[in-house]
mmCIF file of C-alpha atoms and ligand atoms in Angstrom:
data_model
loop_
_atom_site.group_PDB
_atom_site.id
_atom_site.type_symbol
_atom_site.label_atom_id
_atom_site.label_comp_id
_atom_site.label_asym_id
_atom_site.label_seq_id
_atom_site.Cartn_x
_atom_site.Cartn_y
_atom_site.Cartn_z
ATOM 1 C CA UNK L 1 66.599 41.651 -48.187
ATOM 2 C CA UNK L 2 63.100 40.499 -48.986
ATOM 3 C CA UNK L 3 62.192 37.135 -47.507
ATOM 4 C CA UNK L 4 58.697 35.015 -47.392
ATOM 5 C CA UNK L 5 58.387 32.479 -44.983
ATOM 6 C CA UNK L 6 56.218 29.278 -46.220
ATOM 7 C CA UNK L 7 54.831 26.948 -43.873
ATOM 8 C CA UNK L 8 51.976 24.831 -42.415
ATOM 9 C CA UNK L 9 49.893 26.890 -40.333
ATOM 10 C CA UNK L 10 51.684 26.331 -36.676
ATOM 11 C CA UNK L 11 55.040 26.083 -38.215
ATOM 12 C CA UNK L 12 56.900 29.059 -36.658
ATOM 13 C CA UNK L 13 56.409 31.400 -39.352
ATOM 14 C CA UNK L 14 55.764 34.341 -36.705
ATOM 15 C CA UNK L 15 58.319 33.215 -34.622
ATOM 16 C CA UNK L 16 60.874 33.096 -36.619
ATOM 17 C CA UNK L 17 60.055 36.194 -38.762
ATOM 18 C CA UNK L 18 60.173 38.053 -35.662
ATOM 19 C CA UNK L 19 63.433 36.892 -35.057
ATOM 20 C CA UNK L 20 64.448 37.877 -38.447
ATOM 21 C CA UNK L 21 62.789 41.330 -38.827
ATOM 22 C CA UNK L 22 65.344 42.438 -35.496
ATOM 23 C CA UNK L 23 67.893 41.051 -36.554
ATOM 24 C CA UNK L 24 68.234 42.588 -40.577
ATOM 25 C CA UNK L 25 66.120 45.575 -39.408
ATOM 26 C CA UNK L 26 63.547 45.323 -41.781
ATOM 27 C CA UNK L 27 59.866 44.735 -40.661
ATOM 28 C CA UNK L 28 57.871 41.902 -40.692
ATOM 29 C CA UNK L 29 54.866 41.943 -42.589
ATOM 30 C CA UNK L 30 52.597 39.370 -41.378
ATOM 31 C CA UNK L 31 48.825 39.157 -43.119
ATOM 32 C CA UNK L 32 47.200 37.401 -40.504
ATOM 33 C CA UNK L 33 48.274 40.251 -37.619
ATOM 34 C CA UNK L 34 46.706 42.575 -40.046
ATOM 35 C CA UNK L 35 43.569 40.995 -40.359
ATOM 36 C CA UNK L 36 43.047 40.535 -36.691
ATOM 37 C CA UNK L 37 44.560 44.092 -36.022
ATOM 38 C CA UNK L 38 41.585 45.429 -38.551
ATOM 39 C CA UNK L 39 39.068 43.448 -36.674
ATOM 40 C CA UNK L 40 39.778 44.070 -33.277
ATOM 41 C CA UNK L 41 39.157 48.035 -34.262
ATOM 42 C CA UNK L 42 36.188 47.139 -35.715
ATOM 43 C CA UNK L 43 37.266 48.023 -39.428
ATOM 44 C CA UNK L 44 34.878 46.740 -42.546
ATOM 45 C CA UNK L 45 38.138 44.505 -43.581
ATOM 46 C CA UNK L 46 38.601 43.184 -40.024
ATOM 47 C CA UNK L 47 34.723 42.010 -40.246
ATOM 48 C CA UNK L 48 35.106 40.896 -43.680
ATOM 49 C CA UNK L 49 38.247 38.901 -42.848
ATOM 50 C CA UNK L 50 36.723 37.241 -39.536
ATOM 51 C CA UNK L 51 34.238 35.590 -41.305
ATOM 52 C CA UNK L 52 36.787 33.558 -43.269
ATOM 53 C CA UNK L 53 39.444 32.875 -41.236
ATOM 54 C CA UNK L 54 36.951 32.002 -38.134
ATOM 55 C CA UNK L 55 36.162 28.524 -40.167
ATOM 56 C CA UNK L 56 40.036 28.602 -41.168
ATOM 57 C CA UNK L 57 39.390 29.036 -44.790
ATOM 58 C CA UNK L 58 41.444 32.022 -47.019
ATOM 59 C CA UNK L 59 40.349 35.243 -47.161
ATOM 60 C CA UNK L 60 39.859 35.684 -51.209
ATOM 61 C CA UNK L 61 42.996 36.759 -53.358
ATOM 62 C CA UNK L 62 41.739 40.265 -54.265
ATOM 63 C CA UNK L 63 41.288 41.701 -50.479
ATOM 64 C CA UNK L 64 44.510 40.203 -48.912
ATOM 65 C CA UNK L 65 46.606 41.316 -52.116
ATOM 66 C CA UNK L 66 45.284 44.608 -52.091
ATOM 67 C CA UNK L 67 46.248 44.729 -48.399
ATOM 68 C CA UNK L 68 49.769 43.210 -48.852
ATOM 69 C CA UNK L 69 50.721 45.517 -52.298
ATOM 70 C CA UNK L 70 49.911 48.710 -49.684
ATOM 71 C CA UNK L 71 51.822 47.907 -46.899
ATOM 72 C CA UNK L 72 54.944 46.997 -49.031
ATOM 73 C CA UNK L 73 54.698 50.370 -50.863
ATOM 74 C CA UNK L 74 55.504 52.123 -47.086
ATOM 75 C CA UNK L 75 58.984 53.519 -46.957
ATOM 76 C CA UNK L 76 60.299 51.374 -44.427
ATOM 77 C CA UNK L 77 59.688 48.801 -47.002
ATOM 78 C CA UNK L 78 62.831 50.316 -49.023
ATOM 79 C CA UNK L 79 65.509 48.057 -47.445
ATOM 80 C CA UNK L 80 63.135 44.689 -47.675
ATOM 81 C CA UNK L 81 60.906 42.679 -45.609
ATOM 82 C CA UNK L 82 59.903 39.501 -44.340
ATOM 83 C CA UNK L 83 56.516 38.128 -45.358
ATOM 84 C CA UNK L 84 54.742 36.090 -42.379
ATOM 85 C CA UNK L 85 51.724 34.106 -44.589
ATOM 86 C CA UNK L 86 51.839 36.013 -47.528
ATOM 87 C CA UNK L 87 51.602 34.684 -50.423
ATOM 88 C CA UNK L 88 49.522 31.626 -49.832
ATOM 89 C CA UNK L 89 48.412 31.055 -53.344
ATOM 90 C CA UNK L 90 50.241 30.855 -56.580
ATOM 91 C CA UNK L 91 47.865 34.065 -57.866
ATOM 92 C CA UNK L 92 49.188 36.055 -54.658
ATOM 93 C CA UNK L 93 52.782 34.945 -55.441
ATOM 94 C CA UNK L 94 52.095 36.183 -59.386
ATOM 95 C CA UNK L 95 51.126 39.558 -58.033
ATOM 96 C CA UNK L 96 53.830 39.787 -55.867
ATOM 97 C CA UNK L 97 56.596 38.952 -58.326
ATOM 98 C CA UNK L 98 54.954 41.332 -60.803
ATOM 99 C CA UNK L 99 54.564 44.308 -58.585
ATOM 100 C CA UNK L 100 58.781 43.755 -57.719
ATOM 101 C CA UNK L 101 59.580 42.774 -61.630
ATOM 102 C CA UNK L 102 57.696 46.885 -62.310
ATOM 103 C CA UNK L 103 60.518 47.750 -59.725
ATOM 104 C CA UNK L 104 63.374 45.923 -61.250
ATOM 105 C CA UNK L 105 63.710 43.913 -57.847
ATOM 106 C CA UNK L 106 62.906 39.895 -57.071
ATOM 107 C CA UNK L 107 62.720 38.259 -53.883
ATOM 108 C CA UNK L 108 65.628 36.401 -52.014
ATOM 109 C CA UNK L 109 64.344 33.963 -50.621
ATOM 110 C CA UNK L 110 61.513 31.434 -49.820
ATOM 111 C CA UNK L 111 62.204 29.999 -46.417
ATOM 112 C CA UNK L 112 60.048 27.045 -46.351
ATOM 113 C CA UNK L 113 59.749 25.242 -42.158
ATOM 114 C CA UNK L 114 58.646 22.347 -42.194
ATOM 115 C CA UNK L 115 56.783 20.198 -39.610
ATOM 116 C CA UNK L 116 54.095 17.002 -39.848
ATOM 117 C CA UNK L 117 50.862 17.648 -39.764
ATOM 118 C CA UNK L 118 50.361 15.787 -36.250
ATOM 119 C CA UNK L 119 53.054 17.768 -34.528
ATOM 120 C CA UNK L 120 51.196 20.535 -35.845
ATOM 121 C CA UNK L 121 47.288 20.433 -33.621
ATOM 122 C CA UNK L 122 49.763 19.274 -30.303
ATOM 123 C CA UNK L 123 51.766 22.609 -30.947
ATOM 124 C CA UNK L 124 48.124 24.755 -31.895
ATOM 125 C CA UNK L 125 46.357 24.000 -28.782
ATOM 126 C CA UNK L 126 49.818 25.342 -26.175
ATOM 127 C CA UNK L 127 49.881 28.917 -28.606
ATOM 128 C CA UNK L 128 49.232 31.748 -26.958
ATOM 129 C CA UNK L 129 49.396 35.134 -29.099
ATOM 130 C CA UNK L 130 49.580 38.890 -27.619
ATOM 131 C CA UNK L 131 46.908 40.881 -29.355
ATOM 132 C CA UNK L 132 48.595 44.331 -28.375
ATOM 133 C CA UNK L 133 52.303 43.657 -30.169
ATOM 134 C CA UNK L 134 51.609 40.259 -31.706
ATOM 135 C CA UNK L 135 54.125 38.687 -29.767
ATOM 136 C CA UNK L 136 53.889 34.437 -29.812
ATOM 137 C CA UNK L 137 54.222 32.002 -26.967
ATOM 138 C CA UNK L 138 53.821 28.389 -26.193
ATOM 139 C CA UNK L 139 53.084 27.073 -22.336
ATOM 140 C CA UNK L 140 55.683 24.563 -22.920
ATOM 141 C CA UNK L 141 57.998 25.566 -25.750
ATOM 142 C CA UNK L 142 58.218 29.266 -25.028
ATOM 143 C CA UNK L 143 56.615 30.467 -22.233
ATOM 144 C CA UNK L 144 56.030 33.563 -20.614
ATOM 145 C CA UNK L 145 58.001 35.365 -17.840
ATOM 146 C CA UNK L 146 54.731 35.458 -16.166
ATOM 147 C CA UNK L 147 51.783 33.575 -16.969
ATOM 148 C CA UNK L 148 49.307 34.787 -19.381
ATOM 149 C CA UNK L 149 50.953 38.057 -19.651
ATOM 150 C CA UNK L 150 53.158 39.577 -22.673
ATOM 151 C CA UNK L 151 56.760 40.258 -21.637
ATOM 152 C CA UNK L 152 57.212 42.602 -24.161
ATOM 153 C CA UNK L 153 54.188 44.884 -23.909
ATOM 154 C CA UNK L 154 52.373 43.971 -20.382
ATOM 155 C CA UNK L 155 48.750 42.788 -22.551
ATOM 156 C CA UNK L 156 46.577 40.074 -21.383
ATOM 157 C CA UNK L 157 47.826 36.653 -23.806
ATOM 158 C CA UNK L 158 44.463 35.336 -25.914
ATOM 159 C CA UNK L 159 43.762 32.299 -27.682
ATOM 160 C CA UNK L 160 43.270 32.335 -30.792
ATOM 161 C CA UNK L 161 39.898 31.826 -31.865
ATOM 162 C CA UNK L 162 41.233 29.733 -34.946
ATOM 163 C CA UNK L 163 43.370 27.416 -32.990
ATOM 164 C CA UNK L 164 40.380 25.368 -32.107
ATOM 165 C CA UNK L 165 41.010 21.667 -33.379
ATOM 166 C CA UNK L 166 38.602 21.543 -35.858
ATOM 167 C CA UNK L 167 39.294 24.785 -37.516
ATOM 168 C CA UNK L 168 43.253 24.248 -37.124
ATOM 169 C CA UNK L 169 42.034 20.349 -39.064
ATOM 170 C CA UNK L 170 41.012 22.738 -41.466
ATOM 171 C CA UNK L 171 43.655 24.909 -42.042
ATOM 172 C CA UNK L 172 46.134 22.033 -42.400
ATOM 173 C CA UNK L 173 43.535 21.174 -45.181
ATOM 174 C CA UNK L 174 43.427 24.401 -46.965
ATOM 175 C CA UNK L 175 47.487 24.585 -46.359
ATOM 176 C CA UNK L 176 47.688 21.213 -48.609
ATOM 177 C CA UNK L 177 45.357 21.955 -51.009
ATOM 178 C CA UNK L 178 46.129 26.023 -51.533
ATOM 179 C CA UNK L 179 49.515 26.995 -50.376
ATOM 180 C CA UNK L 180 51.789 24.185 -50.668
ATOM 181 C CA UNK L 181 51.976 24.338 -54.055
ATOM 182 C CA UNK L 182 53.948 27.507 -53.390
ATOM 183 C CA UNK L 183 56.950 24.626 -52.714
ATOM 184 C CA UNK L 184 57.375 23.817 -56.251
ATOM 185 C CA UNK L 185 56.356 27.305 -57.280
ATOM 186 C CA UNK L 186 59.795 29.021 -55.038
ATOM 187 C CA UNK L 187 61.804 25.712 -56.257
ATOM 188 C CA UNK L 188 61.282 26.632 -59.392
ATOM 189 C CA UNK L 189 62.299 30.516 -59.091
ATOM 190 C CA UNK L 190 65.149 29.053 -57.193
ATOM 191 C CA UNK L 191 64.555 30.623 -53.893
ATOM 192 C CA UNK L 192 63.531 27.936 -51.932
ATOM 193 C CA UNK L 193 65.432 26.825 -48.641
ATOM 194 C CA UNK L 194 64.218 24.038 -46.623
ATOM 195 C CA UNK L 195 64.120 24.571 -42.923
ATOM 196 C CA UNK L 196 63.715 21.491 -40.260
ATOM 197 C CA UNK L 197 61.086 23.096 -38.163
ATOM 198 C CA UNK L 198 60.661 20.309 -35.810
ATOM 199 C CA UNK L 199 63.480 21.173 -33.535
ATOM 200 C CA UNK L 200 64.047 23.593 -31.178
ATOM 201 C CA UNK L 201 63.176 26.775 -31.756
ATOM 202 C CA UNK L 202 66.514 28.377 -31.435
ATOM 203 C CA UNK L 203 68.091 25.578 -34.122
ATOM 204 C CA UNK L 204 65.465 27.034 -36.440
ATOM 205 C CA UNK L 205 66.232 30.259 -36.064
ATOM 206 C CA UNK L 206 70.127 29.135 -36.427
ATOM 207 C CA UNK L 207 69.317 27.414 -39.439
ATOM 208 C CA UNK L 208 67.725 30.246 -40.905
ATOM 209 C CA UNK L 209 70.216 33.132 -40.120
ATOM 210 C CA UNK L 210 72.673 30.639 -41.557
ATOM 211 C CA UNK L 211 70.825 30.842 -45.034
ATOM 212 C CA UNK L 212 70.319 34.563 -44.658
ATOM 213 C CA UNK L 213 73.960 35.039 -43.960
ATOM 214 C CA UNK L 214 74.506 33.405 -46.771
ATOM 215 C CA UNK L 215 76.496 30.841 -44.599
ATOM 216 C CA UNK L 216 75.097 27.599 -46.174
HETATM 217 P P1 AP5 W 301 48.028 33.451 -40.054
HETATM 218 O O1 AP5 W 301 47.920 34.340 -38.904
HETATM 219 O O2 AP5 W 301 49.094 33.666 -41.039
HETATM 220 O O3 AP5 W 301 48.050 31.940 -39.522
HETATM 221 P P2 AP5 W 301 48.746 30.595 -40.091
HETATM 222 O O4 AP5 W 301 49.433 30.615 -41.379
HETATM 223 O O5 AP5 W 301 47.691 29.587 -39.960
HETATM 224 O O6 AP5 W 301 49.944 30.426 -39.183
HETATM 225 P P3 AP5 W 301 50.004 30.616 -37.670
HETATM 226 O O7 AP5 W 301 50.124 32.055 -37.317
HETATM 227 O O8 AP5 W 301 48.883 29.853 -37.028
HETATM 228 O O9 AP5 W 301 51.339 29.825 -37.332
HETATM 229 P P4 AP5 W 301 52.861 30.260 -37.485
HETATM 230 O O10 AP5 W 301 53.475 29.481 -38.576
HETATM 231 O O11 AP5 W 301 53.001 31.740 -37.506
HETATM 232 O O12 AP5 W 301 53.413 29.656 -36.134
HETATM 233 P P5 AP5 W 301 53.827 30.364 -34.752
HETATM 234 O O13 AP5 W 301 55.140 31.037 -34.905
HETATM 235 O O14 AP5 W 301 52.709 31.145 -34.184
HETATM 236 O O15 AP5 W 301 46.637 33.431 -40.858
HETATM 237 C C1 AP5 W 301 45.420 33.287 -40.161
HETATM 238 C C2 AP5 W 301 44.267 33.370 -41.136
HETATM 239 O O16 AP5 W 301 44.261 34.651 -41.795
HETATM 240 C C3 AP5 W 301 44.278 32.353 -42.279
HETATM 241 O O17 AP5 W 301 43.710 31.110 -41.894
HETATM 242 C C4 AP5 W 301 43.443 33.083 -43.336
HETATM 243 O O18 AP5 W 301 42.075 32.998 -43.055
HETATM 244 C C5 AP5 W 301 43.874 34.534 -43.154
HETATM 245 N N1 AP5 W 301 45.015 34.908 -44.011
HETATM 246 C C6 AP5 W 301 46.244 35.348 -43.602
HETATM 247 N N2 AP5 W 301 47.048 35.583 -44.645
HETATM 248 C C7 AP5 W 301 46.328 35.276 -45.770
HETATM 249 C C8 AP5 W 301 46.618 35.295 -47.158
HETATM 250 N N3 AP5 W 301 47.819 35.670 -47.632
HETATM 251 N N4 AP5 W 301 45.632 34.912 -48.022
HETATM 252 C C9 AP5 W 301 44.422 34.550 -47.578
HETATM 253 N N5 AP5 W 301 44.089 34.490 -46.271
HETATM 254 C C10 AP5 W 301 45.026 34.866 -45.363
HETATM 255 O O19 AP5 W 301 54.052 29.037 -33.869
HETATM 256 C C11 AP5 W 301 52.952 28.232 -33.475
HETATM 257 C C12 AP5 W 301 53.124 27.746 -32.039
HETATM 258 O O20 AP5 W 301 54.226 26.837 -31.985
HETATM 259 C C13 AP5 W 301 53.456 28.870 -31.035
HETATM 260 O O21 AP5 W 301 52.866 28.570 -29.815
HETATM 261 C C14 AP5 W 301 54.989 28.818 -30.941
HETATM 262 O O22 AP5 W 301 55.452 29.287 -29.682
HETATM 263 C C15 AP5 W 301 55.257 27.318 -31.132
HETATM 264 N N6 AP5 W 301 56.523 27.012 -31.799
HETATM 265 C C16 AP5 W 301 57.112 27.706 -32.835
HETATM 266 N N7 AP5 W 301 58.268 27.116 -33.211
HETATM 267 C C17 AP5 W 301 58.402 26.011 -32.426
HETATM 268 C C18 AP5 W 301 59.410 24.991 -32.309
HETATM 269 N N8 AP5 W 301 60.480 24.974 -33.130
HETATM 270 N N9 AP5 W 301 59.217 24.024 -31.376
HETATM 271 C C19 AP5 W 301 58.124 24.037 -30.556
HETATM 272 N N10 AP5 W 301 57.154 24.969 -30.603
HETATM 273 C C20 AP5 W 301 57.297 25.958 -31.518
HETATM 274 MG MG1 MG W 302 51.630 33.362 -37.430
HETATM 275 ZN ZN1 ZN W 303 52.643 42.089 -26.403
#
């Protein structure tokens, strides 16, 4: 099964992808853990990458496609994936269908959550991410077993250094301007499924496994 998840930045596309990647036992490929991942070792990409996503704005096409077209090569790629903000521009989404069209393969689906932009900066500012497994939790919506600390790997929960107001104003920006477009794009391949991604988070989740299951 190969899955992308669309969404406004804050929508629940990690959350839910992790969700999905246990249950179908495929991984989840998320472009903005990568980046950070790289930059927390130090790596040339990770510093490359920071100074983009710092102000909220895309890291250019030919890097993050690059990245992406690598990691879906590994072999426990060979069953599917879920992509977590990837693509985010119609040129990433042509690559990606032409590297599966050289494989004879297409994807499934286009899971598209969707939430108002105001919901969004309330949601932003109550995030709190694990930098050791990536893991995602909210001090009201989902919070930890014990505060500021990861349940599933022990690590220290950060802000994000892009959740700021302004810089999540700006992402919301960029998201209207550069990836929503996608919408039409994935309606048009006739893999798009709308997701309600204002309620709770377990209704989103059963909304989406009922798509996946091929329920509704
Ligand atoms: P990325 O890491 O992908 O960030 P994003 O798209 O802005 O999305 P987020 O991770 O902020 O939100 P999410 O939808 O995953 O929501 P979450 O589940 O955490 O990208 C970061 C940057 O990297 C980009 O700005 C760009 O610079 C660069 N980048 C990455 N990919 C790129 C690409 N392909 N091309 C170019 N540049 C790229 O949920 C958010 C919060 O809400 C959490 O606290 C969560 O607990 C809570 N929550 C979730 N669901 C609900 C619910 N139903 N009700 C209440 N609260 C909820
Ligand atoms: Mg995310
Ligand atoms: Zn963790």
């Amino acid at each position: 099964m190969k899955v992308i998840m669309l969404g406004a930045p804050g929508a629940g596309k990690g959350t839910q992808a992790a969700l999905i990647a246990e249950k179908y036992h495929i991984p989840h490929i998320s472009t903005g853990d990568i980046f950070r991942a790289n930059l927390k070792e130090g790596t040339e990409l990770g510093m490359r990458a920071k100074a983009y996503m710092d102000k909220g704005e895309l890291v250019p096409d030919d890097l993050t496609v690059e990245i992406l077209l690598d990691r879906v090569s590994k072999d426990d790629c060979r069953d599917g994936y879920v992509l977590d903000g990837f693509p985010r521009t119609i040129p990433q989404a042509e690559v990606l269908k032409d590297a599966l069209a050289k494989r004879g393969e297409k994807l499934d689906y286009a899971i598209n959550i969707e939430v108002p932009d105001d919901a969004i900066v309330t949601r932003m500012s109550g995030r709190r991410s694990c930098p050791g497994c990536n893991a995602v939790y909210h001090i009201v919506y989902n919070p930890p077993g014990k505060e500021g600390v990861c349940d599933v790997c022990g690590e220290a929960l950060v802000t994000r250094k892009d959740d700021e107001a302004d810089t999540v104003r700006n992402r919301l920006k960029v998201y209207h301007d550069q990836t929503a477009p996608l919408i039409d794009y994935y309606s048009k391949e006739e893999v798009l499924r709308d997701v309600d991604g204002t309620q709770e988070m377990k209704d989103v989740t059963e909304a989406i496994f009922a798509i996946l299951d091929g329920v509704q």
